Amino acid sequence: TTAGPDKGLSKLLFLKEVCYDDSHNQGMQLVEKEVVMYLHVIPQLISFVEKQGRTSLADTLVAMFPKFHGYGRVASNYFIVLEDFSTRKDTFKVIDFRDSSHDNEKVHMVLKCMAQYHGAFYALTCQNPNFIEQFPLLQNQNEISLQAFGIFARLASPGTLKWMEFLHSTYCNNNDAVAKFLKTKMSLTNNQATDLGQLIQKLKDLWSPDRIIENMRNINKLASVNAISTIPILGDAHQLNIACSAHQIIFFDLQMGWFSDGMIDLHTYLSTSITPKQQADNLPDFLKTYYATLRETCAQLGMSDPPYTDMDHFMECFRKLLPWQTLYALSFVPFFRYSDSQRAILTELEEGIDEETGCCRDVAMVTELLDKVDCSTWKVSQHLMNYFMEMKGQGLFEELENLRNHSETPK
């Protein structure tokens, strides 16, 4: 119940609990970041927009986030108290990865809201270059964030690259009984199989355990160079952190917020929340929605030089960060779409797969385990293969090579 003028009236609230005995939460300071985003960063953005006389845009930004009511700690647990946005007039729904991806209409809605959020912050930081200095937590924790996120990416989906390598190498063996079985579950043309083999080798090098942190760091440096200034990005903009109604979008779970290029949010969302076919059929339209809204928002707020000079410059920056998408695709997509039992099977399968070649080392064991792989896992595997083929068409091979050259450039 509420106090003050509304004393006695009941409100439904959402209580988020975070256990701080968890070293992952402590290392990344997840609670502290989320509180800073809700308590200081977003309110300052809304205040800035209001002072520019853009009350409609300010109202839109207010509606994009749940109301923040406070936070506290009990023993080793932190609590964040937020609005229960299910009580709003519109009916909001969080669409589970395992149910479906966002349809095209929702994608345009999300990208428009994301561009308004980014554009408003680009305008704010352009007028107030010292804005970033108020929040050292969101800038100095980047390295810790990358390390903790890198550890999670290695653990989130055991054997994903090895699983894909096994699928590819076995699929290409026309005389193998296991290959014939795989071809009843998946579909690849000969050209796709060749491209996928090359790509898997590049990804194994990029995201190997001893290089994952270094390459995440290098991608982050590329992001910092691309933007006219860095902004507080959403940080974890996948569909489980986005509530949708017929007319509105709400972003929540801002614990991964940090200062970087807004393009990181764009890549995170596209790699996790739409299908490869949607990317193939609609990506230019999706990006035009984001780009046009970003420019419009910046112009509304008096920013004469937006972050990207034109659409060509925007696309150049977009392509440079394609490798970031592969990390999310290989970790978050399987992590949220595979069941625990299926992840256990894939982990066990590793023991029957040769480390160097990706082929069966123990055919009987692999055959027995493949019988236990359910249709959802085959669907995810086909999704990943289709996704990487679409990324190849967007220029991923070239950007992986550019990233490797950037990594090898003497400091």
mmCIF file of C-alpha atoms in Angstrom:
data_model
loop_
_atom_site.group_PDB
_atom_site.id
_atom_site.type_symbol
_atom_site.label_atom_id
_atom_site.label_comp_id
_atom_site.label_asym_id
_atom_site.label_seq_id
_atom_site.Cartn_x
_atom_site.Cartn_y
_atom_site.Cartn_z
ATOM 1 C CA THR A 1 0.000 0.000 0.000
ATOM 2 C CA THR A 2 1.134 3.545 -0.687
ATOM 3 C CA ALA A 3 1.767 6.411 1.689
ATOM 4 C CA GLY A 4 1.210 10.139 1.203
ATOM 5 C CA PRO A 5 -1.793 11.460 -0.763
ATOM 6 C CA ASP A 6 -2.615 7.944 -2.030
ATOM 7 C CA LYS A 7 -2.344 6.337 1.403
ATOM 8 C CA GLY A 8 -4.237 3.085 1.615
ATOM 9 C CA LEU A 9 -4.322 2.437 -2.137
ATOM 10 C CA SER A 10 -2.739 -0.812 -3.293
ATOM 11 C CA LYS A 11 -0.150 -1.082 -6.052
ATOM 12 C CA LEU A 12 1.237 -4.129 -7.791
ATOM 13 C CA LEU A 13 5.033 -4.033 -7.919
ATOM 14 C CA PHE A 14 7.726 -6.199 -9.440
ATOM 15 C CA LEU A 15 10.464 -7.303 -7.040
ATOM 16 C CA LYS A 16 13.742 -8.374 -8.621
ATOM 17 C CA GLU A 17 16.015 -10.385 -6.338
ATOM 18 C CA VAL A 18 19.743 -10.775 -6.990
ATOM 19 C CA CYS A 19 21.897 -13.059 -4.864
ATOM 20 C CA TYR A 20 25.220 -11.383 -4.126
ATOM 21 C CA ASP A 21 26.846 -14.597 -2.989
ATOM 22 C CA ASP A 22 27.159 -15.197 -6.719
ATOM 23 C CA SER A 23 30.668 -14.122 -7.800
ATOM 24 C CA HIS A 24 29.351 -13.487 -11.341
ATOM 25 C CA ASN A 25 26.966 -10.829 -10.008
ATOM 26 C CA GLN A 26 29.629 -9.338 -7.731
ATOM 27 C CA GLY A 27 32.300 -9.159 -10.443
ATOM 28 C CA MET A 28 30.056 -7.393 -12.918
ATOM 29 C CA GLN A 29 28.330 -5.215 -10.268
ATOM 30 C CA LEU A 30 25.017 -5.981 -11.926
ATOM 31 C CA VAL A 31 22.789 -4.479 -9.239
ATOM 32 C CA GLU A 32 24.813 -1.278 -8.995
ATOM 33 C CA LYS A 33 24.688 -0.768 -12.762
ATOM 34 C CA GLU A 34 20.978 -1.377 -13.016
ATOM 35 C CA VAL A 35 20.242 1.021 -10.149
ATOM 36 C CA VAL A 36 22.430 3.724 -11.737
ATOM 37 C CA MET A 37 20.602 3.299 -15.038
ATOM 38 C CA TYR A 38 17.121 3.586 -13.475
ATOM 39 C CA LEU A 39 17.922 6.134 -10.764
ATOM 40 C CA HIS A 40 20.223 8.559 -12.584
ATOM 41 C CA VAL A 41 20.992 7.875 -16.246
ATOM 42 C CA ILE A 42 17.479 7.578 -17.696
ATOM 43 C CA PRO A 43 15.993 10.416 -15.575
ATOM 44 C CA GLN A 44 18.764 12.745 -16.767
ATOM 45 C CA LEU A 45 18.021 11.788 -20.356
ATOM 46 C CA ILE A 46 14.312 12.526 -19.934
ATOM 47 C CA SER A 47 15.060 15.840 -18.209
ATOM 48 C CA PHE A 48 17.352 16.835 -21.101
ATOM 49 C CA VAL A 49 14.665 16.014 -23.697
ATOM 50 C CA GLU A 50 12.040 17.982 -21.755
ATOM 51 C CA LYS A 51 14.343 21.021 -21.606
ATOM 52 C CA GLN A 52 14.595 20.867 -25.395
ATOM 53 C CA GLY A 53 10.818 21.308 -25.508
ATOM 54 C CA ARG A 54 10.229 17.794 -26.873
ATOM 55 C CA THR A 55 7.567 16.692 -24.413
ATOM 56 C CA SER A 56 6.116 14.044 -26.747
ATOM 57 C CA LEU A 57 9.533 12.379 -27.138
ATOM 58 C CA ALA A 58 10.107 12.653 -23.373
ATOM 59 C CA ASP A 59 6.786 10.897 -22.732
ATOM 60 C CA THR A 60 7.777 8.183 -25.204
ATOM 61 C CA LEU A 61 11.065 7.624 -23.378
ATOM 62 C CA VAL A 62 9.314 7.505 -19.995
ATOM 63 C CA ALA A 63 6.976 4.797 -21.304
ATOM 64 C CA MET A 64 9.926 2.732 -22.618
ATOM 65 C CA PHE A 65 11.043 1.698 -19.130
ATOM 66 C CA PRO A 66 9.345 0.375 -15.978
ATOM 67 C CA LYS A 67 9.031 2.921 -13.174
ATOM 68 C CA PHE A 68 11.770 2.553 -10.574
ATOM 69 C CA HIS A 69 10.596 2.562 -6.937
ATOM 70 C CA GLY A 70 13.828 1.829 -5.062
ATOM 71 C CA TYR A 71 16.286 -0.859 -4.036
ATOM 72 C CA GLY A 72 17.734 -2.378 -0.882
ATOM 73 C CA ARG A 73 19.630 -5.267 0.601
ATOM 74 C CA VAL A 74 18.614 -8.030 2.992
ATOM 75 C CA ALA A 75 21.508 -10.259 4.082
ATOM 76 C CA SER A 76 23.288 -11.326 0.867
ATOM 77 C CA ASN A 77 20.355 -10.498 -1.402
ATOM 78 C CA TYR A 78 19.699 -7.240 -3.220
ATOM 79 C CA PHE A 79 16.179 -6.230 -4.217
ATOM 80 C CA ILE A 80 15.160 -3.824 -6.972
ATOM 81 C CA VAL A 81 11.546 -2.606 -6.832
ATOM 82 C CA LEU A 82 9.986 -1.795 -10.196
ATOM 83 C CA GLU A 83 6.601 -1.099 -11.687
ATOM 84 C CA ASP A 84 4.596 -4.177 -12.612
ATOM 85 C CA PHE A 85 3.964 -3.088 -16.198
ATOM 86 C CA SER A 86 1.339 -5.796 -16.652
ATOM 87 C CA THR A 87 -0.992 -3.314 -14.919
ATOM 88 C CA ARG A 88 -0.708 -0.780 -17.753
ATOM 89 C CA LYS A 89 -3.669 -0.343 -20.091
ATOM 90 C CA ASP A 90 -1.950 -2.185 -22.929
ATOM 91 C CA THR A 91 -1.359 -5.911 -22.529
ATOM 92 C CA PHE A 92 2.401 -6.530 -22.560
ATOM 93 C CA LYS A 93 4.010 -9.848 -23.324
ATOM 94 C CA VAL A 94 7.604 -11.066 -23.216
ATOM 95 C CA ILE A 95 8.006 -13.537 -26.068
ATOM 96 C CA ASP A 96 10.091 -16.559 -25.092
ATOM 97 C CA PHE A 97 12.860 -17.617 -27.489
ATOM 98 C CA ARG A 98 11.486 -21.170 -27.401
ATOM 99 C CA ASP A 99 8.062 -20.017 -28.580
ATOM 100 C CA SER A 100 8.932 -17.708 -31.443
ATOM 101 C CA SER A 101 11.034 -14.787 -32.580
ATOM 102 C CA HIS A 102 9.743 -11.242 -32.907
ATOM 103 C CA ASP A 103 7.641 -10.776 -36.032
ATOM 104 C CA ASN A 104 8.503 -8.013 -38.505
ATOM 105 C CA GLU A 105 6.052 -5.519 -37.032
ATOM 106 C CA LYS A 106 7.568 -5.907 -33.558
ATOM 107 C CA VAL A 107 11.092 -5.664 -34.972
ATOM 108 C CA HIS A 108 10.288 -2.271 -36.517
ATOM 109 C CA MET A 109 8.722 -1.136 -33.218
ATOM 110 C CA VAL A 110 11.761 -2.241 -31.189
ATOM 111 C CA LEU A 111 14.269 -0.672 -33.578
ATOM 112 C CA LYS A 112 12.348 2.612 -33.652
ATOM 113 C CA CYS A 113 12.312 2.792 -29.841
ATOM 114 C CA MET A 114 15.966 1.758 -29.649
ATOM 115 C CA ALA A 115 16.906 4.484 -32.140
ATOM 116 C CA GLN A 116 14.944 7.120 -30.160
ATOM 117 C CA TYR A 117 16.775 6.086 -26.986
ATOM 118 C CA HIS A 118 20.163 6.107 -28.712
ATOM 119 C CA GLY A 119 19.502 9.318 -30.641
ATOM 120 C CA ALA A 120 18.456 11.192 -27.512
ATOM 121 C CA PHE A 121 21.641 10.104 -25.733
ATOM 122 C CA TYR A 122 23.835 11.013 -28.716
ATOM 123 C CA ALA A 123 22.309 14.508 -28.612
ATOM 124 C CA LEU A 124 22.757 14.764 -24.830
ATOM 125 C CA THR A 125 26.416 13.676 -24.879
ATOM 126 C CA CYS A 126 27.081 15.960 -27.851
ATOM 127 C CA GLN A 127 25.815 18.971 -25.869
ATOM 128 C CA ASN A 128 27.343 17.748 -22.606
ATOM 129 C CA PRO A 129 30.604 15.874 -23.363
ATOM 130 C CA ASN A 130 31.261 15.528 -19.608
ATOM 131 C CA PHE A 131 28.084 13.492 -19.093
ATOM 132 C CA ILE A 132 30.020 10.218 -19.145
ATOM 133 C CA GLU A 133 32.277 11.364 -16.295
ATOM 134 C CA GLN A 134 29.344 11.276 -13.843
ATOM 135 C CA PHE A 135 29.139 7.504 -14.113
ATOM 136 C CA PRO A 136 32.531 5.842 -13.724
ATOM 137 C CA LEU A 137 30.742 2.589 -12.917
ATOM 138 C CA LEU A 138 29.476 2.409 -16.489
ATOM 139 C CA GLN A 139 32.809 3.231 -18.096
ATOM 140 C CA ASN A 140 35.472 1.752 -15.848
ATOM 141 C CA GLN A 141 33.729 -1.594 -15.546
ATOM 142 C CA ASN A 142 33.922 -2.357 -19.257
ATOM 143 C CA GLU A 143 36.925 -4.644 -18.817
ATOM 144 C CA ILE A 144 35.311 -6.525 -15.929
ATOM 145 C CA SER A 145 32.114 -6.789 -17.958
ATOM 146 C CA LEU A 146 33.948 -8.199 -20.946
ATOM 147 C CA GLN A 147 35.767 -10.760 -18.824
ATOM 148 C CA ALA A 148 32.668 -11.872 -16.960
ATOM 149 C CA PHE A 149 30.624 -11.960 -20.164
ATOM 150 C CA GLY A 150 33.399 -13.902 -21.886
ATOM 151 C CA ILE A 151 33.342 -16.510 -19.126
ATOM 152 C CA PHE A 152 29.571 -16.783 -19.453
ATOM 153 C CA ALA A 153 29.825 -17.134 -23.231
ATOM 154 C CA ARG A 154 32.236 -20.050 -22.830
ATOM 155 C CA LEU A 155 29.961 -21.802 -20.351
ATOM 156 C CA ALA A 156 26.523 -20.886 -21.651
ATOM 157 C CA SER A 157 26.249 -23.430 -24.442
ATOM 158 C CA PRO A 158 28.771 -26.234 -24.035
ATOM 159 C CA GLY A 159 30.205 -27.536 -27.252
ATOM 160 C CA THR A 160 28.263 -25.276 -29.615
ATOM 161 C CA LEU A 161 31.135 -24.681 -32.022
ATOM 162 C CA LYS A 162 32.304 -28.257 -31.657
ATOM 163 C CA TRP A 163 28.712 -29.414 -32.227
ATOM 164 C CA MET A 164 28.509 -27.316 -35.397
ATOM 165 C CA GLU A 165 31.885 -28.604 -36.554
ATOM 166 C CA PHE A 166 30.710 -32.161 -35.968
ATOM 167 C CA LEU A 167 27.488 -31.510 -37.888
ATOM 168 C CA HIS A 168 29.412 -30.008 -40.774
ATOM 169 C CA SER A 169 32.194 -32.580 -41.065
ATOM 170 C CA THR A 170 29.811 -35.512 -40.687
ATOM 171 C CA TYR A 171 27.222 -34.018 -43.025
ATOM 172 C CA CYS A 172 29.856 -33.803 -45.743
ATOM 173 C CA ASN A 173 30.753 -37.511 -45.408
ATOM 174 C CA ASN A 174 28.303 -39.013 -47.899
ATOM 175 C CA ASN A 175 29.185 -42.622 -47.109
ATOM 176 C CA ASP A 176 28.696 -42.374 -43.356
ATOM 177 C CA ALA A 177 25.539 -43.726 -41.722
ATOM 178 C CA VAL A 178 25.600 -40.839 -39.259
ATOM 179 C CA ALA A 179 25.803 -38.391 -42.173
ATOM 180 C CA LYS A 180 22.742 -39.960 -43.757
ATOM 181 C CA PHE A 181 20.922 -39.586 -40.447
ATOM 182 C CA LEU A 182 21.890 -35.915 -40.197
ATOM 183 C CA LYS A 183 20.584 -35.262 -43.695
ATOM 184 C CA THR A 184 17.139 -36.371 -42.555
ATOM 185 C CA LYS A 185 17.299 -33.670 -39.863
ATOM 186 C CA MET A 186 19.020 -30.755 -41.606
ATOM 187 C CA SER A 187 19.537 -29.216 -45.031
ATOM 188 C CA LEU A 188 22.672 -27.664 -46.547
ATOM 189 C CA THR A 189 23.698 -27.211 -50.191
ATOM 190 C CA ASN A 190 27.240 -28.184 -51.225
ATOM 191 C CA ASN A 191 28.268 -24.513 -51.422
ATOM 192 C CA GLN A 192 26.776 -23.819 -48.005
ATOM 193 C CA ALA A 193 28.640 -26.795 -46.552
ATOM 194 C CA THR A 194 31.937 -25.462 -47.944
ATOM 195 C CA ASP A 195 31.301 -21.945 -46.628
ATOM 196 C CA LEU A 196 30.227 -23.258 -43.245
ATOM 197 C CA GLY A 197 33.423 -25.286 -42.885
ATOM 198 C CA GLN A 198 35.553 -22.199 -43.527
ATOM 199 C CA LEU A 199 33.470 -20.087 -41.174
ATOM 200 C CA ILE A 200 33.636 -22.595 -38.321
ATOM 201 C CA GLN A 201 37.429 -22.559 -38.480
ATOM 202 C CA LYS A 202 37.458 -18.740 -38.315
ATOM 203 C CA LEU A 203 35.027 -18.735 -35.391
ATOM 204 C CA LYS A 204 37.033 -21.377 -33.522
ATOM 205 C CA ASP A 205 40.017 -19.061 -33.724
ATOM 206 C CA LEU A 206 38.010 -15.941 -32.835
ATOM 207 C CA TRP A 207 36.203 -17.408 -29.813
ATOM 208 C CA SER A 208 38.774 -19.909 -28.582
ATOM 209 C CA PRO A 209 39.089 -19.963 -24.754
ATOM 210 C CA ASP A 210 42.472 -18.254 -24.833
ATOM 211 C CA ARG A 211 41.396 -15.459 -27.193
ATOM 212 C CA ILE A 212 37.758 -14.726 -26.431
ATOM 213 C CA ILE A 213 38.487 -11.875 -23.991
ATOM 214 C CA GLU A 214 41.086 -10.304 -26.264
ATOM 215 C CA ASN A 215 38.739 -10.358 -29.249
ATOM 216 C CA MET A 216 35.808 -8.993 -27.247
ATOM 217 C CA ARG A 217 38.115 -6.189 -26.161
ATOM 218 C CA ASN A 218 39.112 -5.511 -29.769
ATOM 219 C CA ILE A 219 35.487 -5.424 -30.923
ATOM 220 C CA ASN A 220 34.736 -2.979 -28.128
ATOM 221 C CA LYS A 221 37.622 -0.778 -29.309
ATOM 222 C CA LEU A 222 36.235 -0.838 -32.838
ATOM 223 C CA ALA A 223 32.847 0.190 -31.421
ATOM 224 C CA SER A 224 34.392 3.105 -29.536
ATOM 225 C CA VAL A 225 36.114 4.346 -32.703
ATOM 226 C CA ASN A 226 32.932 4.185 -34.795
ATOM 227 C CA ALA A 227 30.676 6.387 -32.675
ATOM 228 C CA ILE A 228 30.816 10.177 -32.502
ATOM 229 C CA SER A 229 30.624 9.613 -28.751
ATOM 230 C CA THR A 230 29.779 6.727 -26.495
ATOM 231 C CA ILE A 231 26.393 6.466 -24.822
ATOM 232 C CA PRO A 232 24.847 4.334 -22.056
ATOM 233 C CA ILE A 233 23.629 1.388 -24.122
ATOM 234 C CA LEU A 234 20.956 -1.071 -22.976
ATOM 235 C CA GLY A 235 23.681 -3.714 -22.992
ATOM 236 C CA ASP A 236 21.549 -6.860 -23.140
ATOM 237 C CA ALA A 237 18.833 -6.054 -25.670
ATOM 238 C CA HIS A 238 17.442 -9.483 -26.498
ATOM 239 C CA GLN A 239 13.769 -10.380 -26.607
ATOM 240 C CA LEU A 240 13.588 -11.780 -23.063
ATOM 241 C CA ASN A 241 14.402 -8.260 -21.855
ATOM 242 C CA ILE A 242 11.795 -6.569 -24.059
ATOM 243 C CA ALA A 243 8.065 -6.483 -23.343
ATOM 244 C CA CYS A 244 5.769 -5.822 -26.295
ATOM 245 C CA SER A 245 2.186 -4.704 -26.618
ATOM 246 C CA ALA A 246 0.300 -3.889 -29.802
ATOM 247 C CA HIS A 247 1.520 -0.271 -29.658
ATOM 248 C CA GLN A 248 4.446 -0.027 -27.257
ATOM 249 C CA ILE A 249 7.824 -1.443 -26.244
ATOM 250 C CA ILE A 250 9.330 -1.642 -22.741
ATOM 251 C CA PHE A 251 13.045 -2.284 -22.189
ATOM 252 C CA PHE A 252 14.004 -3.718 -18.804
ATOM 253 C CA ASP A 253 16.754 -5.684 -17.028
ATOM 254 C CA LEU A 254 19.357 -2.943 -17.544
ATOM 255 C CA GLN A 255 22.064 -4.650 -15.483
ATOM 256 C CA MET A 256 24.425 -4.849 -18.473
ATOM 257 C CA GLY A 257 24.213 -1.125 -19.237
ATOM 258 C CA TRP A 258 27.584 0.447 -20.055
ATOM 259 C CA PHE A 259 29.081 3.179 -22.240
ATOM 260 C CA SER A 260 29.651 1.970 -25.791
ATOM 261 C CA ASP A 261 28.422 2.416 -29.369
ATOM 262 C CA GLY A 262 24.651 2.066 -29.753
ATOM 263 C CA MET A 263 25.395 -0.302 -32.633
ATOM 264 C CA ILE A 264 26.186 -2.975 -30.013
ATOM 265 C CA ASP A 265 22.522 -2.956 -28.935
ATOM 266 C CA LEU A 266 21.436 -3.227 -32.555
ATOM 267 C CA HIS A 267 23.627 -6.277 -33.205
ATOM 268 C CA THR A 268 22.646 -7.926 -29.941
ATOM 269 C CA TYR A 269 18.963 -7.643 -30.790
ATOM 270 C CA LEU A 270 19.277 -8.800 -34.402
ATOM 271 C CA SER A 271 21.359 -11.868 -33.505
ATOM 272 C CA THR A 272 18.959 -13.147 -30.858
ATOM 273 C CA SER A 273 15.426 -12.033 -31.587
ATOM 274 C CA ILE A 274 14.722 -12.624 -35.285
ATOM 275 C CA THR A 275 15.171 -15.568 -37.652
ATOM 276 C CA PRO A 276 17.839 -15.871 -40.365
ATOM 277 C CA LYS A 277 15.072 -15.703 -42.987
ATOM 278 C CA GLN A 278 13.865 -12.425 -41.503
ATOM 279 C CA GLN A 279 17.412 -11.085 -41.756
ATOM 280 C CA ALA A 280 17.720 -12.274 -45.366
ATOM 281 C CA ASP A 281 14.362 -10.838 -46.454
ATOM 282 C CA ASN A 282 14.071 -7.677 -44.392
ATOM 283 C CA LEU A 283 17.429 -6.488 -43.032
ATOM 284 C CA PRO A 284 17.682 -3.386 -45.284
ATOM 285 C CA ASP A 285 14.192 -2.290 -44.206
ATOM 286 C CA PHE A 286 14.962 -2.962 -40.529
ATOM 287 C CA LEU A 287 18.159 -0.906 -40.688
ATOM 288 C CA LYS A 288 16.426 1.924 -42.559
ATOM 289 C CA THR A 289 13.852 2.146 -39.759
ATOM 290 C CA TYR A 290 16.604 2.409 -37.143
ATOM 291 C CA TYR A 291 18.728 4.851 -39.164
ATOM 292 C CA ALA A 292 15.862 7.162 -40.161
ATOM 293 C CA THR A 293 14.531 7.307 -36.577
ATOM 294 C CA LEU A 294 18.018 7.938 -35.192
ATOM 295 C CA ARG A 295 18.583 10.891 -37.542
ATOM 296 C CA GLU A 296 15.117 12.283 -36.871
ATOM 297 C CA THR A 297 15.617 12.079 -33.095
ATOM 298 C CA CYS A 298 19.044 13.717 -33.242
ATOM 299 C CA ALA A 299 17.646 16.519 -35.422
ATOM 300 C CA GLN A 300 14.703 17.097 -33.063
ATOM 301 C CA LEU A 301 17.155 17.610 -30.215
ATOM 302 C CA GLY A 302 19.380 20.057 -32.065
ATOM 303 C CA MET A 303 22.223 17.714 -33.051
ATOM 304 C CA SER A 304 23.446 19.074 -36.396
ATOM 305 C CA ASP A 305 26.049 16.330 -36.948
ATOM 306 C CA PRO A 306 24.464 12.910 -36.264
ATOM 307 C CA PRO A 307 26.662 9.882 -35.471
ATOM 308 C CA TYR A 308 26.652 8.632 -39.092
ATOM 309 C CA THR A 309 27.114 10.974 -42.044
ATOM 310 C CA ASP A 310 24.834 8.975 -44.357
ATOM 311 C CA MET A 311 23.401 5.500 -44.884
ATOM 312 C CA ASP A 312 26.622 4.235 -46.470
ATOM 313 C CA HIS A 313 28.635 5.288 -43.411
ATOM 314 C CA PHE A 314 26.028 3.672 -41.169
ATOM 315 C CA MET A 315 26.265 0.377 -43.100
ATOM 316 C CA GLU A 316 30.068 0.469 -42.959
ATOM 317 C CA CYS A 317 29.931 0.780 -39.161
ATOM 318 C CA PHE A 318 27.257 -1.909 -38.978
ATOM 319 C CA ARG A 319 29.420 -4.404 -40.901
ATOM 320 C CA LYS A 320 32.495 -3.728 -38.755
ATOM 321 C CA LEU A 321 30.638 -5.032 -35.706
ATOM 322 C CA LEU A 322 29.193 -8.175 -37.333
ATOM 323 C CA PRO A 323 31.580 -10.374 -35.266
ATOM 324 C CA TRP A 324 29.750 -9.235 -32.119
ATOM 325 C CA GLN A 325 26.613 -10.906 -33.468
ATOM 326 C CA THR A 326 28.384 -14.252 -33.764
ATOM 327 C CA LEU A 327 29.210 -14.255 -30.049
ATOM 328 C CA TYR A 328 25.594 -13.748 -29.059
ATOM 329 C CA ALA A 329 24.384 -16.260 -31.637
ATOM 330 C CA LEU A 330 26.758 -18.939 -30.338
ATOM 331 C CA SER A 331 26.045 -18.371 -26.666
ATOM 332 C CA PHE A 332 22.678 -16.793 -25.939
ATOM 333 C CA VAL A 333 20.614 -18.381 -28.716
ATOM 334 C CA PRO A 334 21.460 -22.001 -27.778
ATOM 335 C CA PHE A 335 21.531 -21.203 -24.052
ATOM 336 C CA PHE A 336 17.940 -20.002 -24.044
ATOM 337 C CA ARG A 337 16.599 -22.376 -26.698
ATOM 338 C CA TYR A 338 18.203 -25.681 -25.693
ATOM 339 C CA SER A 339 16.628 -27.434 -22.724
ATOM 340 C CA ASP A 340 18.872 -28.495 -19.823
ATOM 341 C CA SER A 341 18.575 -32.136 -20.873
ATOM 342 C CA GLN A 342 19.586 -31.298 -24.458
ATOM 343 C CA ARG A 343 22.593 -29.276 -23.301
ATOM 344 C CA ALA A 344 23.634 -32.284 -21.228
ATOM 345 C CA ILE A 345 23.396 -34.530 -24.302
ATOM 346 C CA LEU A 346 25.469 -32.125 -26.418
ATOM 347 C CA THR A 347 28.075 -31.927 -23.663
ATOM 348 C CA GLU A 348 28.244 -35.722 -23.503
ATOM 349 C CA LEU A 349 28.536 -35.861 -27.290
ATOM 350 C CA GLU A 350 31.840 -33.999 -27.047
ATOM 351 C CA GLU A 351 33.454 -37.121 -25.647
ATOM 352 C CA GLY A 352 32.674 -38.974 -28.872
ATOM 353 C CA ILE A 353 33.893 -36.216 -31.208
ATOM 354 C CA ASP A 354 37.515 -35.771 -32.278
ATOM 355 C CA GLU A 355 38.930 -32.439 -31.073
ATOM 356 C CA GLU A 356 40.902 -31.710 -34.264
ATOM 357 C CA THR A 357 38.606 -32.927 -37.045
ATOM 358 C CA GLY A 358 35.152 -32.683 -35.516
ATOM 359 C CA CYS A 359 34.411 -36.233 -36.763
ATOM 360 C CA CYS A 360 33.087 -39.191 -34.791
ATOM 361 C CA ARG A 361 35.666 -40.825 -32.565
ATOM 362 C CA ASP A 362 33.138 -43.200 -31.049
ATOM 363 C CA VAL A 363 30.468 -43.876 -33.695
ATOM 364 C CA ALA A 364 28.333 -46.138 -31.490
ATOM 365 C CA MET A 365 28.254 -43.614 -28.666
ATOM 366 C CA VAL A 366 27.481 -40.700 -30.979
ATOM 367 C CA THR A 367 24.734 -42.636 -32.766
ATOM 368 C CA GLU A 368 23.095 -43.539 -29.471
ATOM 369 C CA LEU A 369 23.186 -39.949 -28.243
ATOM 370 C CA LEU A 370 21.903 -38.519 -31.524
ATOM 371 C CA ASP A 371 18.762 -40.576 -31.072
ATOM 372 C CA LYS A 372 18.131 -38.551 -27.895
ATOM 373 C CA VAL A 373 18.463 -35.155 -29.584
ATOM 374 C CA ASP A 374 14.975 -33.680 -29.822
ATOM 375 C CA CYS A 375 13.385 -31.725 -32.662
ATOM 376 C CA SER A 376 13.884 -28.353 -30.932
ATOM 377 C CA THR A 377 17.662 -28.877 -30.895
ATOM 378 C CA TRP A 378 17.728 -29.775 -34.584
ATOM 379 C CA LYS A 379 15.661 -26.660 -35.213
ATOM 380 C CA VAL A 380 18.172 -24.515 -33.304
ATOM 381 C CA SER A 381 21.089 -26.148 -35.137
ATOM 382 C CA GLN A 382 19.494 -25.429 -38.515
ATOM 383 C CA HIS A 383 18.766 -21.905 -37.272
ATOM 384 C CA LEU A 384 22.463 -21.374 -36.441
ATOM 385 C CA MET A 385 23.641 -22.746 -39.777
ATOM 386 C CA ASN A 386 21.163 -20.593 -41.696
ATOM 387 C CA TYR A 387 22.119 -17.626 -39.539
ATOM 388 C CA PHE A 388 25.820 -17.943 -40.334
ATOM 389 C CA MET A 389 25.117 -18.369 -44.034
ATOM 390 C CA GLU A 390 23.133 -15.114 -43.910
ATOM 391 C CA MET A 391 26.000 -13.433 -42.010
ATOM 392 C CA LYS A 392 28.389 -14.570 -44.726
ATOM 393 C CA GLY A 393 26.227 -12.749 -47.264
ATOM 394 C CA GLN A 394 26.423 -9.600 -45.149
ATOM 395 C CA GLY A 395 30.237 -9.648 -45.227
ATOM 396 C CA LEU A 396 31.083 -11.534 -42.024
ATOM 397 C CA PHE A 397 34.121 -13.320 -43.557
ATOM 398 C CA GLU A 398 35.727 -10.012 -44.457
ATOM 399 C CA GLU A 399 34.996 -8.442 -41.065
ATOM 400 C CA LEU A 400 36.424 -11.458 -39.226
ATOM 401 C CA GLU A 401 39.598 -11.008 -41.254
ATOM 402 C CA ASN A 402 39.643 -7.268 -40.496
ATOM 403 C CA LEU A 403 39.260 -8.029 -36.804
ATOM 404 C CA ARG A 404 42.121 -10.506 -36.946
ATOM 405 C CA ASN A 405 44.342 -7.936 -38.672
ATOM 406 C CA HIS A 406 43.311 -5.319 -36.096
ATOM 407 C CA SER A 407 44.270 -7.746 -33.309
ATOM 408 C CA GLU A 408 47.689 -8.375 -34.848
ATOM 409 C CA THR A 409 48.532 -4.702 -35.417
ATOM 410 C CA PRO A 410 51.478 -3.747 -33.142
ATOM 411 C CA LYS A 411 50.362 -1.425 -30.340
#
